[in-house]
Coordinates of C-alpha atoms in Angstrom, one line a residue:
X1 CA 16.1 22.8 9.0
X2 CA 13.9 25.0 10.5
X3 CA 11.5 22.4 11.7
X4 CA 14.8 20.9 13.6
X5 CA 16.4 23.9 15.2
X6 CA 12.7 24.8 16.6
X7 CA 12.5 21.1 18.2
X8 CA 16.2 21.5 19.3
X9 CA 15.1 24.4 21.2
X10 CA 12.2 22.7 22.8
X11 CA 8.9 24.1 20.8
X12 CA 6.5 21.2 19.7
X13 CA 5.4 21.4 16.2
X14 CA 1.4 20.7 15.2
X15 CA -0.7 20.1 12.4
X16 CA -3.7 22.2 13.8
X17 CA -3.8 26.1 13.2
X18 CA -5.8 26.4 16.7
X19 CA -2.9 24.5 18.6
X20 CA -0.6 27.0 17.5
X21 CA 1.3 29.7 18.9
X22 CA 2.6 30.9 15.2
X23 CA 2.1 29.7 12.2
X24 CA 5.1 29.6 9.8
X25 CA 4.2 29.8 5.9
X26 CA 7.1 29.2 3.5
X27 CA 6.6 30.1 0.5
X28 CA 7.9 29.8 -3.5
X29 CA 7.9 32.4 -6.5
X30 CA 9.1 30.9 -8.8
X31 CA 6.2 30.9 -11.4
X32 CA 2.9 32.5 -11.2
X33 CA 1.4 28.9 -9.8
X34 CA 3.4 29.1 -7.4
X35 CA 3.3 32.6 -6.1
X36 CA -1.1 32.3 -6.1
X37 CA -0.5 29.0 -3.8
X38 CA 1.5 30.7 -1.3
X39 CA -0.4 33.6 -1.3
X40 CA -3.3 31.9 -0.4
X41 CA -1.6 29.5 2.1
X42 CA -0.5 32.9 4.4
X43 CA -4.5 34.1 3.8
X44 CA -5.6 30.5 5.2
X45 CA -3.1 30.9 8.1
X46 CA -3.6 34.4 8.6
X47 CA -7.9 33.9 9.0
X48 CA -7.4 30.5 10.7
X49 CA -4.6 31.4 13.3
X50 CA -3.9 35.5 12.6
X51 CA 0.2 34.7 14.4
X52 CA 1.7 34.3 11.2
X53 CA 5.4 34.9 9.6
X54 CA 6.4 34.3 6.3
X55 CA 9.5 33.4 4.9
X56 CA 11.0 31.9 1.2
X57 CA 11.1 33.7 -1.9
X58 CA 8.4 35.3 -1.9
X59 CA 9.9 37.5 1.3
X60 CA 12.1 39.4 -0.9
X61 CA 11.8 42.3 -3.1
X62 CA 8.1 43.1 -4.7
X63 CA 6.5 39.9 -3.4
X64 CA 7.4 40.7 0.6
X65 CA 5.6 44.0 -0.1
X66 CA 2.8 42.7 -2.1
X67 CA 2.4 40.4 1.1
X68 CA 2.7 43.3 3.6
X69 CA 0.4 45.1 1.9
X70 CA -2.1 42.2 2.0
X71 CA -1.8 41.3 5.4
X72 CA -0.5 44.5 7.4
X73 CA -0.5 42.5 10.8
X74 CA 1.8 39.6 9.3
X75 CA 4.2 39.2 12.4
X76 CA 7.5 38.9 10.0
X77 CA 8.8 38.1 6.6
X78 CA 12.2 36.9 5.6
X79 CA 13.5 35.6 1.9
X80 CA 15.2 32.2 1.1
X81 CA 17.4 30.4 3.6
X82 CA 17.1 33.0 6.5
X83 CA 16.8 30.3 8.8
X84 CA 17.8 31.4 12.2
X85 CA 16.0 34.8 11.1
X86 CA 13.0 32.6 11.3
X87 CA 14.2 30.9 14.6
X88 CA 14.8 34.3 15.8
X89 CA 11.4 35.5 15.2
X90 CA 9.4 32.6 16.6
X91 CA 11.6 33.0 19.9
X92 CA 10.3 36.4 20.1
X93 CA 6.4 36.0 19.1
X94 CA 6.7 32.8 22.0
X95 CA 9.4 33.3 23.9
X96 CA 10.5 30.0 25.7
X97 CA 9.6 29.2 29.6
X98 CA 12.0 26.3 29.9
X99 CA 15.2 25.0 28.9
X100 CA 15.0 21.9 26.2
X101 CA 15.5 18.8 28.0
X102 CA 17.5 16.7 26.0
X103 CA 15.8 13.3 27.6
X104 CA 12.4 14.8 26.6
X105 CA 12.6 16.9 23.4
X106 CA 14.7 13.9 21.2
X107 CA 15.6 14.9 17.8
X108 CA 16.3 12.1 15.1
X109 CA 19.9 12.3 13.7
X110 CA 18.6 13.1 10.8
X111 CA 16.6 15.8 11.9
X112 CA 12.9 16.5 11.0
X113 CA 11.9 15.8 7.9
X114 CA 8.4 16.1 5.8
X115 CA 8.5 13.5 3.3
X116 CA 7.8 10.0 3.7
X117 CA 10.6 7.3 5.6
X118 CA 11.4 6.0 2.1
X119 CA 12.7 9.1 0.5
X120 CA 14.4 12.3 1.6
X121 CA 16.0 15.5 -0.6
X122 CA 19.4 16.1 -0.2
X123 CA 20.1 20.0 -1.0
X124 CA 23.9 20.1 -2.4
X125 CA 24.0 23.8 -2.8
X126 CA 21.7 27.3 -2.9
X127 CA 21.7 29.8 -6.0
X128 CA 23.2 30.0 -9.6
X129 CA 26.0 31.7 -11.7
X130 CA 24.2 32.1 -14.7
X131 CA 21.8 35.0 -15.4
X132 CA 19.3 33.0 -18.2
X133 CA 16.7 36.2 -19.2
X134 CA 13.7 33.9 -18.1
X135 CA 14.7 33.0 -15.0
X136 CA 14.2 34.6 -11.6
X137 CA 16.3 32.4 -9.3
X138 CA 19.4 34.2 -9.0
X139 CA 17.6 37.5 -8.4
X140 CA 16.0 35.1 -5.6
X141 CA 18.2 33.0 -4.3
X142 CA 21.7 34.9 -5.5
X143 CA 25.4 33.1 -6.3
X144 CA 25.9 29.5 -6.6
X145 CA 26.9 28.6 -2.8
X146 CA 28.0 25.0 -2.3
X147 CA 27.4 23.2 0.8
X148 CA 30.7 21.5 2.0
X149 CA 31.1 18.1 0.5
X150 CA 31.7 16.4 4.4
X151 CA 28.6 18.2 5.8
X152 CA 26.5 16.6 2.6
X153 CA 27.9 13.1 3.3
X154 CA 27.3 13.1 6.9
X155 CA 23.7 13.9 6.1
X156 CA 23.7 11.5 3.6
X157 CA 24.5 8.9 6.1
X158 CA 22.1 10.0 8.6
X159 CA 19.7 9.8 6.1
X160 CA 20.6 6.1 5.0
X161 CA 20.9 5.2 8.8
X162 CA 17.4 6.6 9.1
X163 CA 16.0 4.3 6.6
X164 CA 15.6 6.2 3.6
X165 CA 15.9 4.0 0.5
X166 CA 15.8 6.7 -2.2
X167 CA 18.2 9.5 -2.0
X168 CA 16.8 13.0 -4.2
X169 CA 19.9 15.0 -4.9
X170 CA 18.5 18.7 -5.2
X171 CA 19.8 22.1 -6.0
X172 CA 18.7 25.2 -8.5
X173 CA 21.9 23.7 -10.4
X174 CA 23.4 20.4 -9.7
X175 CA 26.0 19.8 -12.8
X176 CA 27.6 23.1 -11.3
X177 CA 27.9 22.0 -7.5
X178 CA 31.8 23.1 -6.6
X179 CA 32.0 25.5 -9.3
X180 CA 32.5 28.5 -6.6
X181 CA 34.9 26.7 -4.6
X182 CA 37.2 25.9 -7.5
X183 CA 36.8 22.1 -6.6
X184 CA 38.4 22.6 -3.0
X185 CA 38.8 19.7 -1.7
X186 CA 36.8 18.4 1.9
X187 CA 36.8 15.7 4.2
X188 CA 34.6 13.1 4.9
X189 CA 35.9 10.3 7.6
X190 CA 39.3 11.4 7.0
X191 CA 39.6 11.0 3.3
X192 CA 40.0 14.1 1.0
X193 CA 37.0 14.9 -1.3
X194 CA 36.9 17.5 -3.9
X195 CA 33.9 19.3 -4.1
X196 CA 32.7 18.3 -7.1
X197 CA 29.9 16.3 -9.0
X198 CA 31.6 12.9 -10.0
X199 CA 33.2 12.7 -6.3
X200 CA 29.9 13.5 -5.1
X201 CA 27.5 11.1 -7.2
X202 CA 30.3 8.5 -6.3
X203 CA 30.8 8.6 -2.8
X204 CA 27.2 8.9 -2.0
X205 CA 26.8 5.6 -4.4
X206 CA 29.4 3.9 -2.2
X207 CA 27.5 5.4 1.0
X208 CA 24.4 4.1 -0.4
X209 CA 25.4 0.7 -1.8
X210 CA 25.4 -1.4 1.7
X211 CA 21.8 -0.2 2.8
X212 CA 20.1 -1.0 -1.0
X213 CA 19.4 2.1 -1.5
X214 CA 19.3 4.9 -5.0
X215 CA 20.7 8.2 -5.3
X216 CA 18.6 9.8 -8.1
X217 CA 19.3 13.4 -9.4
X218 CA 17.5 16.3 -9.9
X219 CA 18.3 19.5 -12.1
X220 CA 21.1 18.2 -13.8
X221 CA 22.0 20.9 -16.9
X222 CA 24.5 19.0 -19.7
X223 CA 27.7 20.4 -18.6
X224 CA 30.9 18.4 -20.5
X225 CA 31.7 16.8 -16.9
X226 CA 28.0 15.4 -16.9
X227 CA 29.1 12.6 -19.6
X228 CA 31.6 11.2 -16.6
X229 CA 28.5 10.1 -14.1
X230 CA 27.2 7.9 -17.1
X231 CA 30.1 5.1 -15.9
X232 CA 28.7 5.4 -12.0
X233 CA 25.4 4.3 -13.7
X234 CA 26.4 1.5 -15.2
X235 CA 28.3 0.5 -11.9
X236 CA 24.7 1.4 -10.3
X237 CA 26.1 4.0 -8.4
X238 CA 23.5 5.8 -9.3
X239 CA 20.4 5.8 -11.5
X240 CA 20.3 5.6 -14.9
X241 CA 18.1 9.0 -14.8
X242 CA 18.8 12.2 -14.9
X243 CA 16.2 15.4 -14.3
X244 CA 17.2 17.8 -17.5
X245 CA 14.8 21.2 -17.1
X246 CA 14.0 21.8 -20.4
X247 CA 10.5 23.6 -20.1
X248 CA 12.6 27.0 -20.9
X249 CA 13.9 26.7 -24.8
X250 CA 13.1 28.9 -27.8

């Protein structure tokens, strides 16, 4: 998303730390693996390049002032999701000298994405409700918010349109996607959707069904509704697979 908005507003984006004018490292703390490989991805930027601003979960809390006090000349750093923060703060370190040109600076419908054509992630919602002792995500990334049913549809499509043959549905917690909203329901095309897992797994089955492609998900916990997307396998509306974190029992 970020990625998108900066080639909306006409900045180029390249792979080479000398070509740029800031260097933006996001990063994950999650688990201590994590935490060491972003920590050493802002050193690498910050020797190769020196214009740096950091942003993800490590730009919260202890971590943003571990990473302050590492790199005192760091340029910004923002926590999860502070996208136009980020936006904000690369206008500033370059500020633009010409207006996008819309014929020039063409963004895909889809917007810019990292992975491969075949696959995408689709992110369904940010955060959790639960407070699970060994877990540091909702100190992170706060309250389950879910993104509006029609908005994760439409980029669905764009995805499918796009050529994407496997579909990744991604969130810290899946099973509860609508929870917060009490099930409202959206709109997608004109047709009412609630906001909830089966009437998501469903319609993006029926979205994917005409291009060949899978929806495949990711951080599914057993909630009792879970057992209802077991039908929309069989109907291969979906895969028969489902990502169950386990690595945290006693």
């Amino acid at each position: 998303r970020i990625l998108t908005q900066l080639r909306s507003d006409g900045y180029e984006v390249t792979p080479n730390y000398e070509d740029a004018g800031v260097v933006i490292v996001n990063t994950c703390g999650f688990i201590d693996s994590a935490k060491a490989e972003s920590l050493e991805a802002i050193s690498e930027a910050v020797q190769e390049n020196g214009r740096v601003l950091v942003t993800g979960c490590m730009g919260k809390g202890d971590d943003a002032q571990r990473i302050q006090d590492l790199h005192p000349n760091i340029l910004g750093i923002s926590g999860p999701a502070a996208y136009e923060e980020v936006v904000g703060a690369v206008h500033e370190v370059i500020p633009m000298t010409r207006k996008p040109d819309p014929l020039n600076d063409l963004i895909p419908a889809q917007g810019i994405k990292l992975t491969p054509k075949h696959f995408a992630y689709l992110k369904i919602s940010e955060g959790c409700n639960h407070r699970c002792t060994f877990c540091i995500i909702p100190s992170m990334r706060g309250d389950l918010v879910s993104r509006p049913i029609g908005d994760v549809l439409g980029e669905a499509k764009k995805l499918f349109d796009a050529g994407v043959k496997e579909l990744l549905v991604v969130s810290q917690d899946t099973s509860a996607y609508g929870v917060d909203t009490k099930y409202v329901p959206g709109f997608y095309n004109g047709r009412p959707i609630k906001t909830r897992m089966l009437d998501l797994v469903r319609t993006l089955g029926e979205l994917a069904k005409p291009y060949g492609a899978w929806v495949r998900l990711h951080y599914v916990y057993p909630y009792p509704h879970v057992d209802d997307i077991i039908p929309l396998m069989a109907e291969g509306l979906c895969l028969p697979y489902l990502d169950v974190p386990l690595q945290h029992s006693h």
